[in-house]
Amino acid sequence: MSAAAVATWAFVLLATCAAWNVLSCWRSPLRRYPGPFLARWTNLWRFYHTLRGDIHLVNLRAHQRYGPVVRTGPNQLDLDLPALVKTIYSSDGRFRKTDFYPPASTVVDGRVAYNLFSLRDPAEHARQKRAVAKHYSLAGTLALQPHVDDTIRLLRRSLDERYMGADGFGEGFDLGEWVKMYAWDVIGQVTFSKHFGYLSSGRDFDGHLWMSDRGADYLSSVSQIPWLDRIVDKNPIFPVGGATALLGPTMKRLDDRYAGRDDRDPVQAAAQPDFLDRFLEVQRAQPDVVDRQRVLSYLSINMLAGADTTAITIKAVLYYALRTGGVWGRLVAACEEAGLAAGEIASFAQARAVPYLEAVVREAMRLHPGVAMVLPRCVPHGGLGLPDGNVVPPGTSVGMNPFVLGRNRTVWGPDADDFRPERWLRADGETEEAFAVRLAGMNAADLTFGAGSRVCLGKHLGLLQAYKVVATLAVSYDLEMMEPEKEWWVRSAFFMRQGELKVRMRRRD
């Protein structure tokens, strides 16, 4: 075939594709909804902004420009409608997860292992969740508190050895990095009864924390065009990136436990079982439901999401409390009034009994949720009715971004962009009934941990880690933020990661 013929056929092919795209866009039932021009034609618009890490800001600006319903893809609508949270993220599973989620799966022994996040089938999800749900309940999480206490002691010892001045404030350092290492060592301790070693070494000695960030970068972008994952991470010849690459240490620790090579004290193991103990117990009791691959999928949830979101929350609490006038001082006073003392590790019950601490944590999570991307669902048969009377057709991908919902002025008021913990407390002159109604409205618009049947399984564990360590730091140290007027950088790549949190500290006696 001549070069001219090749060029002609290439032109015909491109013209046909262009004509098909124009026709599809013109005939689309979503054409009535406004949004960025490029997003009407391709998912590359979302891919680009997740790759840049600014999708949270782009989503917010789009709603400010176009309103509560924004078209962000050929078949996707981004909503800022708190009244529809319970409909879309319901407990009945009618709005099923889209193909956005499977890239978070891993490959084990040549097979794709879907986890509780990436599973789309509601019935199978319920079956797999039922087997382990009690271990993530509040009661199950409280049983892990000694593991968390051990890690907080290690964190304090590491900070004391490195950053305490002889008399007064010591040198400045990035407390945010230590918070991240704390969160990862907690996950190692509660999952395997063994810290990963980040707090002891004071650094990302094995590169796993860096690798985890790259995995989140991969998932956030590839999930916008899911078929790419089958080529890049799920191909059987040379997989690159993705969740599977993060499973190496997890698989080794599982194999060591199976083979009895983990050197655990049998007495301590019996007294303080970890998540892996519990998963293996479920495997023995329900071998038809839980096999080795399923145990790995449970472990992968802890590894992929258990540390990063918790570290992000703790860093957000410290950042906003330290740089907002009067908040940190009031928080310290509230913890002391509740009986917390320097040198002691706050129990979860003690920390939760401090209303102002709860207000600070919830306000930080509102402004800075762990995940700041649209969490899409597929509209079921019958469509989705919108407040304006329009009906979104079945098969459309719809969802909401927790970052955007957290700034909805209908719910949060004209100061929605401000950090004001008092909004979570009953105001002077406000009746109990009025506060209950207002609080219910705020709770309904809170997607920090998801909602409905797919609410985050590790919610209680994440909150336990956050409340305990913030309360303990508050009564143990005077913290002084360096350059409080300086905004930190934020990158939204699945998780809403932050930059440095530079502080100086001194021990409170």
Coordinates of C-alpha atoms in Angstrom, one line a residue:
M1 CA 0.0 0.0 0.0
S2 CA 1.4 3.4 -1.0
A3 CA 2.1 6.2 1.4
A4 CA -0.8 8.2 -0.1
A5 CA -3.2 5.3 0.5
V6 CA -2.1 4.9 4.1
A7 CA -2.6 8.7 4.7
T8 CA -6.0 8.6 3.1
W9 CA -7.2 5.6 5.2
A10 CA -5.7 7.3 8.4
F11 CA -7.6 10.5 7.6
V12 CA -10.9 8.5 7.0
L13 CA -10.4 6.7 10.3
L14 CA -9.7 9.9 12.2
A15 CA -12.7 11.7 10.6
T16 CA -15.0 8.8 11.4
C17 CA -13.9 8.8 15.0
A18 CA -14.3 12.5 15.2
A19 CA -17.8 12.4 13.6
W20 CA -18.8 9.5 16.0
N21 CA -17.7 11.6 19.0
V22 CA -19.6 14.7 17.8
L23 CA -22.7 12.6 17.2
S24 CA -22.4 10.8 20.6
C25 CA -21.9 14.1 22.4
W26 CA -24.9 15.7 20.6
R27 CA -27.2 12.7 21.3
S28 CA -26.0 12.2 24.9
P29 CA -28.8 12.5 27.6
L30 CA -26.2 14.4 29.7
R31 CA -25.8 17.2 27.2
R32 CA -28.1 19.5 29.2
Y33 CA -25.6 19.5 32.2
P34 CA -22.9 22.1 32.2
G35 CA -19.2 21.4 32.7
P36 CA -15.7 21.9 31.3
F37 CA -15.7 21.7 27.5
L38 CA -13.1 18.9 27.3
A39 CA -14.9 16.8 29.9
R40 CA -17.9 16.4 27.5
W41 CA -15.7 14.4 25.1
T42 CA -13.2 12.4 27.2
N43 CA -12.3 11.2 30.6
L44 CA -8.8 12.5 29.9
W45 CA -9.9 15.7 31.6
R46 CA -10.2 14.0 34.9
F47 CA -7.1 11.9 34.2
Y48 CA -5.1 15.0 33.7
H49 CA -6.2 16.8 36.8
T50 CA -5.8 13.7 39.1
L51 CA -2.3 13.3 37.6
R52 CA -1.6 17.0 38.5
G53 CA -3.0 16.4 42.0
D54 CA -5.4 19.4 41.8
I55 CA -8.7 17.6 41.2
H56 CA -10.1 18.7 44.5
L57 CA -9.7 22.4 43.6
V58 CA -10.8 21.9 40.0
N59 CA -14.0 20.1 41.3
L60 CA -14.7 23.0 43.7
R61 CA -14.1 25.7 41.1
A62 CA -16.4 23.8 38.7
H63 CA -19.2 23.8 41.1
Q64 CA -18.7 27.5 41.9
R65 CA -19.0 28.2 38.2
Y66 CA -21.6 25.8 37.0
G67 CA -23.7 25.0 40.0
P68 CA -24.5 21.8 42.0
V69 CA -24.5 19.4 39.0
V70 CA -21.4 19.4 36.8
R71 CA -20.6 17.1 33.9
T72 CA -17.0 15.9 34.4
G73 CA -16.9 13.1 31.8
P74 CA -18.9 11.8 28.8
N75 CA -20.9 9.6 31.2
Q76 CA -20.2 11.2 34.6
L77 CA -21.9 13.9 36.8
D78 CA -20.2 15.4 39.8
L79 CA -22.9 16.5 42.4
D80 CA -22.8 18.9 45.3
L81 CA -26.2 17.9 46.6
P82 CA -26.1 16.9 50.3
A83 CA -29.7 15.9 50.2
L84 CA -28.8 13.0 47.9
V85 CA -26.0 11.5 49.9
K86 CA -28.2 8.9 51.5
T87 CA -29.7 8.0 48.1
I88 CA -26.5 7.5 46.2
Y89 CA -24.5 6.1 49.1
S90 CA -27.3 4.0 50.5
S91 CA -27.2 0.8 52.6
D92 CA -29.3 -1.2 50.1
G93 CA -26.6 -1.2 47.4
R94 CA -28.9 -0.1 44.6
F95 CA -26.3 2.4 43.4
R96 CA -23.4 0.0 42.6
K97 CA -19.8 0.9 42.4
T98 CA -18.5 1.8 38.9
D99 CA -15.4 0.5 37.2
F100 CA -13.5 3.2 39.0
Y101 CA -12.7 0.8 41.9
P102 CA -11.2 -2.4 40.5
P103 CA -7.7 -0.9 39.8
A104 CA -7.3 -0.9 43.7
S105 CA -7.3 -4.7 43.5
T106 CA -4.1 -6.7 43.6
V107 CA -2.7 -9.8 41.8
V108 CA -2.0 -12.8 43.9
D109 CA -0.8 -16.1 42.5
G110 CA -1.7 -14.9 39.0
R111 CA -5.3 -14.0 39.9
V112 CA -6.9 -10.7 40.6
A113 CA -7.8 -10.4 44.3
Y114 CA -10.6 -8.0 44.8
N115 CA -10.7 -6.4 48.3
L116 CA -13.5 -4.8 50.2
F117 CA -12.9 -1.5 48.5
S118 CA -12.6 -2.8 45.0
L119 CA -15.4 -5.3 45.0
R120 CA -18.4 -4.1 43.0
D121 CA -20.9 -6.9 43.6
P122 CA -23.0 -5.9 46.7
A123 CA -23.8 -9.5 47.6
E124 CA -20.2 -10.7 47.5
H125 CA -19.1 -7.6 49.3
A126 CA -21.6 -8.3 52.1
R127 CA -20.4 -11.9 52.3
Q128 CA -16.7 -11.0 52.6
K129 CA -17.3 -8.1 55.0
R130 CA -19.5 -10.2 57.3
A131 CA -16.6 -12.5 58.0
V132 CA -14.4 -9.8 59.5
A133 CA -16.8 -6.9 60.4
K134 CA -16.7 -7.6 64.1
H135 CA -13.0 -7.2 64.2
Y136 CA -13.3 -3.6 62.9
S137 CA -16.2 -2.7 65.1
L138 CA -15.7 -0.3 68.0
A139 CA -15.4 -3.2 70.5
G140 CA -12.9 -5.0 68.2
T141 CA -10.9 -1.8 67.7
L142 CA -10.7 -1.1 71.5
A143 CA -9.1 -4.5 72.0
L144 CA -6.2 -3.3 69.9
Q145 CA -5.6 -0.2 72.1
P146 CA -2.5 -1.7 73.8
H147 CA -0.8 -2.0 70.4
V148 CA -1.5 1.7 69.7
D149 CA -0.3 2.7 73.2
D150 CA 3.0 0.9 72.5
T151 CA 3.4 2.9 69.3
I152 CA 2.6 6.3 71.0
R153 CA 5.3 5.5 73.6
L154 CA 7.8 4.9 70.8
L155 CA 6.8 8.1 69.1
R156 CA 7.3 10.1 72.3
R157 CA 10.6 8.5 73.0
S158 CA 11.8 9.2 69.5
L159 CA 10.7 12.9 69.7
D160 CA 12.3 13.3 73.2
E161 CA 15.6 11.9 72.1
R162 CA 15.8 14.0 68.9
Y163 CA 14.1 17.3 69.4
M164 CA 13.9 18.3 73.0
G165 CA 16.0 21.3 74.0
A166 CA 18.0 21.3 77.3
D167 CA 15.8 24.0 78.7
G168 CA 13.1 25.3 76.4
F169 CA 12.2 24.7 72.7
G170 CA 14.4 22.4 70.7
E171 CA 15.3 22.7 67.0
G172 CA 12.5 22.8 64.4
F173 CA 11.5 19.6 62.6
D174 CA 8.8 18.2 60.4
L175 CA 6.2 16.8 62.8
G176 CA 4.1 15.7 59.8
E177 CA 6.7 13.2 58.7
W178 CA 6.7 11.7 62.2
V179 CA 2.9 11.5 62.2
K180 CA 3.1 9.5 59.0
M181 CA 5.7 7.1 60.4
Y182 CA 3.5 6.8 63.6
A183 CA 0.5 5.8 61.5
W184 CA 2.4 3.2 59.5
D185 CA 4.0 1.7 62.6
V186 CA 0.6 1.5 64.2
I187 CA -0.7 -0.5 61.2
G188 CA 2.3 -2.8 61.4
Q189 CA 1.7 -3.3 65.1
V190 CA -2.1 -3.9 65.0
T191 CA -1.8 -6.1 61.9
F192 CA 1.3 -8.1 62.6
S193 CA 2.2 -7.3 66.2
K194 CA 5.4 -5.7 64.9
H195 CA 6.3 -2.1 64.0
F196 CA 7.6 -1.6 60.5
G197 CA 10.5 0.3 62.1
Y198 CA 10.0 3.8 60.8
L199 CA 9.8 5.5 64.2
S200 CA 12.9 3.6 65.5
S201 CA 14.9 4.6 62.5
G202 CA 13.4 8.0 62.1
R203 CA 13.1 7.7 58.3
D204 CA 11.6 5.8 55.4
F205 CA 14.4 3.3 55.5
D206 CA 13.0 0.8 53.0
G207 CA 11.3 3.3 50.6
H208 CA 7.9 1.8 51.3
L209 CA 6.3 5.1 52.3
W210 CA 7.6 6.7 49.1
M211 CA 6.3 3.7 47.2
S212 CA 2.9 4.0 48.9
D213 CA 2.6 7.6 47.6
R214 CA 3.4 6.5 44.1
G215 CA 0.8 3.8 44.3
A216 CA -1.8 6.4 45.3
D217 CA -0.7 8.6 42.4
Y218 CA -1.2 5.6 40.1
L219 CA -4.6 4.6 41.4
S220 CA -6.0 8.2 41.3
S221 CA -5.2 8.7 37.7
V222 CA -5.7 5.2 36.2
S223 CA -9.1 4.8 38.0
Q224 CA -10.4 7.6 35.7
I225 CA -9.6 5.3 32.7
P226 CA -9.9 1.9 34.3
W227 CA -9.0 -0.2 31.2
L228 CA -5.5 1.2 31.5
D229 CA -5.0 -0.8 34.7
R230 CA -5.5 -4.1 32.8
I231 CA -2.7 -3.1 30.6
V232 CA -0.3 -1.6 33.1
D233 CA -0.7 -3.4 36.5
K234 CA -2.9 -6.5 35.7
N235 CA -1.0 -7.8 32.7
P236 CA 0.6 -11.2 33.4
I237 CA 3.9 -10.5 31.7
F238 CA 5.3 -7.3 33.1
P239 CA 3.0 -5.5 35.6
V240 CA 4.1 -2.0 36.5
G241 CA 2.9 0.1 39.5
G242 CA -0.5 -0.2 41.1
A243 CA -1.6 -1.8 44.3
T244 CA 0.2 -5.1 43.7
A245 CA 3.6 -3.6 43.9
L246 CA 2.9 -2.7 47.6
L247 CA 2.1 -6.2 48.7
G248 CA 5.7 -7.6 49.0
P249 CA 6.2 -7.0 52.8
T250 CA 2.6 -8.1 53.5
M251 CA 3.0 -11.4 51.7
K252 CA 6.3 -12.1 53.5
R253 CA 4.8 -11.5 56.9
L254 CA 1.8 -13.7 56.1
D255 CA 4.0 -16.5 54.9
D256 CA 6.2 -16.1 58.0
R257 CA 3.1 -16.4 60.2
Y258 CA 1.9 -19.5 58.3
A259 CA 5.3 -21.1 58.7
G260 CA 5.8 -20.0 62.4
R261 CA 8.8 -17.9 61.6
D262 CA 7.7 -14.6 63.0
D263 CA 9.3 -15.1 66.5
R264 CA 6.2 -14.0 68.5
D265 CA 5.9 -14.6 72.2
P266 CA 3.0 -17.1 72.4
V267 CA 1.8 -15.7 75.7
Q268 CA 1.7 -12.2 74.4
A269 CA 0.1 -13.4 71.1
A270 CA -2.7 -15.0 73.1
A271 CA -3.2 -11.9 75.3
Q272 CA -3.0 -9.4 72.4
P273 CA -4.1 -10.9 69.1
D274 CA -3.6 -8.8 66.0
F275 CA -5.6 -8.5 62.8
L276 CA -3.7 -11.4 61.1
D277 CA -4.5 -13.6 64.1
R278 CA -8.1 -12.7 63.7
F279 CA -8.1 -13.3 59.9
L280 CA -6.5 -16.7 60.2
E281 CA -9.1 -17.6 62.9
V282 CA -11.8 -16.7 60.4
Q283 CA -10.1 -18.7 57.7
R284 CA -10.1 -21.8 60.0
A285 CA -13.8 -21.3 60.9
Q286 CA -15.0 -20.4 57.4
P287 CA -12.6 -22.0 54.8
D288 CA -15.3 -21.8 52.1
V289 CA -15.4 -18.0 52.5
V290 CA -11.8 -17.1 53.4
D291 CA -8.8 -18.6 51.7
R292 CA -5.2 -17.4 51.6
Q293 CA -6.0 -15.0 48.8
R294 CA -8.9 -13.5 50.8
V295 CA -6.7 -13.1 53.9
L296 CA -4.2 -11.2 51.7
S297 CA -7.1 -9.0 50.4
Y298 CA -8.1 -8.2 54.0
L299 CA -4.5 -7.3 54.8
S300 CA -4.2 -5.2 51.7
I301 CA -7.0 -2.9 52.9
N302 CA -5.0 -2.2 56.1
M303 CA -1.8 -1.6 54.1
L304 CA -3.3 0.4 51.2
A305 CA -5.7 2.7 53.2
G306 CA -5.1 2.2 57.0
A307 CA -2.1 4.5 57.5
D308 CA -2.2 7.3 54.9
T309 CA -5.8 8.5 55.7
T310 CA -5.1 8.5 59.5
A311 CA -1.8 10.4 59.1
I312 CA -3.6 12.9 56.8
T313 CA -6.3 13.5 59.5
I314 CA -3.8 13.9 62.4
K315 CA -1.7 16.3 60.3
A316 CA -4.7 18.3 59.4
V317 CA -5.8 18.6 63.0
L318 CA -2.4 19.8 64.1
Y319 CA -2.0 22.2 61.2
Y320 CA -5.4 23.9 61.6
A321 CA -5.3 23.9 65.5
L322 CA -1.8 25.4 65.6
R323 CA -2.2 28.1 63.0
T324 CA -5.7 29.2 64.1
G325 CA -5.6 31.7 66.9
G326 CA -6.5 30.3 70.3
V327 CA -7.5 26.9 69.1
W328 CA -4.5 24.9 70.3
G329 CA -4.5 26.6 73.7
R330 CA -8.1 25.9 74.2
L331 CA -7.6 22.3 73.2
V332 CA -4.8 21.8 75.7
A333 CA -6.9 23.4 78.5
A334 CA -9.9 21.2 77.6
C335 CA -7.8 18.0 77.7
E336 CA -6.3 19.0 81.1
E337 CA -9.8 19.8 82.5
A338 CA -10.8 16.3 81.5
G339 CA -8.1 14.9 83.7
L340 CA -5.5 14.1 81.1
A341 CA -2.0 14.5 82.4
A342 CA 1.5 15.0 81.0
G343 CA 3.4 11.8 80.8
E344 CA 0.3 9.7 80.4
I345 CA -1.1 8.2 77.2
A346 CA -4.7 9.2 76.7
S347 CA -7.2 6.3 76.4
F348 CA -9.7 6.5 73.7
A349 CA -12.5 6.9 76.2
Q350 CA -10.7 9.8 77.8
A351 CA -10.1 11.5 74.5
R352 CA -13.6 11.0 73.2
A353 CA -14.9 12.6 76.5
V354 CA -13.4 16.0 75.5
P355 CA -16.1 17.7 73.3
Y356 CA -13.7 20.4 72.1
L357 CA -11.2 17.7 70.8
E358 CA -14.1 16.1 68.9
A359 CA -15.0 19.4 67.4
V360 CA -11.4 20.1 66.3
V361 CA -11.0 16.7 64.8
R362 CA -14.3 16.8 62.9
E363 CA -13.7 20.4 61.7
A364 CA -10.2 19.4 60.4
M365 CA -11.7 16.4 58.6
R366 CA -14.4 18.6 57.0
L367 CA -11.9 21.0 55.5
H368 CA -9.3 18.3 54.8
P369 CA -10.8 14.8 54.2
G370 CA -8.5 11.9 53.7
V371 CA -9.9 11.3 50.3
A372 CA -10.8 14.4 48.1
M373 CA -12.0 12.8 44.9
V374 CA -15.5 12.0 43.5
L375 CA -16.6 8.5 44.8
P376 CA -18.7 7.4 41.8
R377 CA -21.7 5.1 41.7
C378 CA -23.8 3.8 38.8
V379 CA -27.4 5.1 38.6
P380 CA -29.8 2.1 38.7
H381 CA -32.9 1.3 36.7
G382 CA -35.4 4.1 37.2
G383 CA -32.9 6.9 37.1
L384 CA -31.9 9.4 39.8
G385 CA -34.3 12.3 40.4
L386 CA -32.6 15.7 41.0
P387 CA -34.1 18.5 43.1
D388 CA -34.7 20.6 39.9
G389 CA -37.0 17.9 38.5
N390 CA -34.5 16.4 36.0
V391 CA -33.9 12.7 36.0
V392 CA -30.4 11.3 35.5
P393 CA -30.7 8.2 33.2
P394 CA -29.7 4.7 34.4
G395 CA -26.1 3.7 33.7
T396 CA -24.7 7.2 34.4
S397 CA -21.8 7.5 36.8
V398 CA -22.6 10.0 39.6
G399 CA -20.8 10.9 42.8
M400 CA -19.7 13.5 45.2
N401 CA -16.4 14.8 46.4
P402 CA -16.0 15.0 50.3
F403 CA -13.8 18.1 49.8
V404 CA -16.6 19.9 47.9
L405 CA -19.4 18.8 50.2
G406 CA -17.4 20.1 53.2
R407 CA -17.6 23.6 51.7
N408 CA -21.3 23.6 50.8
R409 CA -22.6 26.9 52.1
T410 CA -26.2 25.6 52.5
V411 CA -25.0 23.2 55.2
W412 CA -22.0 25.0 56.7
G413 CA -22.9 28.6 56.3
P414 CA -21.1 31.6 54.8
D415 CA -18.0 30.8 56.8
A416 CA -17.7 27.3 55.2
D417 CA -14.1 28.0 54.2
D418 CA -13.0 28.9 57.7
F419 CA -11.7 26.6 60.4
R420 CA -14.2 27.0 63.2
P421 CA -14.5 24.0 65.6
E422 CA -17.3 25.7 67.5
R423 CA -19.7 24.9 64.7
W424 CA -19.7 21.3 66.1
L425 CA -20.8 22.5 69.5
R426 CA -24.0 23.9 70.8
A427 CA -23.9 27.7 70.5
D428 CA -24.9 30.1 73.3
G429 CA -28.7 30.5 73.3
E430 CA -29.2 27.5 70.9
T431 CA -31.7 24.9 72.2
E432 CA -30.9 21.2 72.4
E433 CA -33.5 20.6 69.7
A434 CA -32.1 23.2 67.3
F435 CA -28.6 21.9 67.8
A436 CA -29.7 18.3 67.2
V437 CA -31.3 19.4 63.9
R438 CA -28.2 21.3 62.8
L439 CA -25.8 18.5 63.8
A440 CA -27.9 16.0 61.9
G441 CA -27.6 18.2 58.8
M442 CA -23.8 18.4 59.2
N443 CA -23.5 14.6 59.7
A444 CA -25.6 13.9 56.6
A445 CA -23.2 16.0 54.5
D446 CA -20.1 14.3 55.9
L447 CA -18.5 11.8 53.5
T448 CA -15.2 11.7 55.3
F449 CA -15.5 7.9 55.8
G450 CA -18.0 7.3 53.0
A451 CA -21.6 6.3 53.7
G452 CA -24.1 3.5 53.6
S453 CA -23.0 -0.2 53.1
R454 CA -19.6 0.9 51.9
V455 CA -18.6 3.1 54.8
C456 CA -14.9 2.8 55.6
L457 CA -14.3 -0.4 57.6
G458 CA -11.3 1.1 59.4
K459 CA -13.2 4.2 60.6
H460 CA -13.0 3.3 64.3
L461 CA -9.3 2.4 64.1
G462 CA -8.4 5.6 62.4
L463 CA -10.3 7.7 64.9
L464 CA -8.8 5.8 67.8
Q465 CA -5.3 6.5 66.5
A466 CA -6.1 10.2 65.9
Y467 CA -7.9 11.0 69.1
K468 CA -5.3 9.3 71.3
V469 CA -2.2 10.8 69.8
V470 CA -3.5 14.3 69.5
A471 CA -4.7 14.3 73.1
T472 CA -1.4 12.8 74.3
L473 CA 0.7 15.4 72.3
A474 CA -1.5 18.2 73.7
V475 CA -0.8 17.5 77.3
S476 CA 2.7 16.3 76.8
Y477 CA 4.3 19.1 74.8
D478 CA 4.1 22.8 74.1
L479 CA 4.0 23.0 70.3
E480 CA 5.0 26.1 68.3
M481 CA 4.4 26.2 64.6
M482 CA 7.1 27.6 62.5
E483 CA 5.9 30.0 59.8
P484 CA 2.2 29.7 60.7
E485 CA 1.2 32.2 58.0
K486 CA 2.7 29.9 55.3
E487 CA 0.1 27.7 53.5
W488 CA 1.3 24.1 53.0
W489 CA 1.0 22.4 49.7
V490 CA -1.7 19.8 49.1
R491 CA -1.8 17.1 46.5
S492 CA -5.0 15.2 45.9
A493 CA -4.0 11.8 44.5
F494 CA -6.6 9.5 45.9
F495 CA -5.5 10.6 49.3
M496 CA -5.2 14.3 50.1
R497 CA -1.5 14.4 51.0
Q498 CA 0.1 17.5 52.6
G499 CA 3.5 19.1 52.8
E500 CA 5.7 19.8 55.8
L501 CA 4.4 20.6 59.2
K502 CA 7.4 22.4 60.7
V503 CA 7.2 22.9 64.5
R504 CA 9.4 23.3 67.6
M505 CA 8.4 21.6 70.9
R506 CA 9.2 21.4 74.5
R507 CA 8.1 19.0 77.2
R508 CA 5.3 20.0 79.5
D509 CA 5.9 18.8 83.1

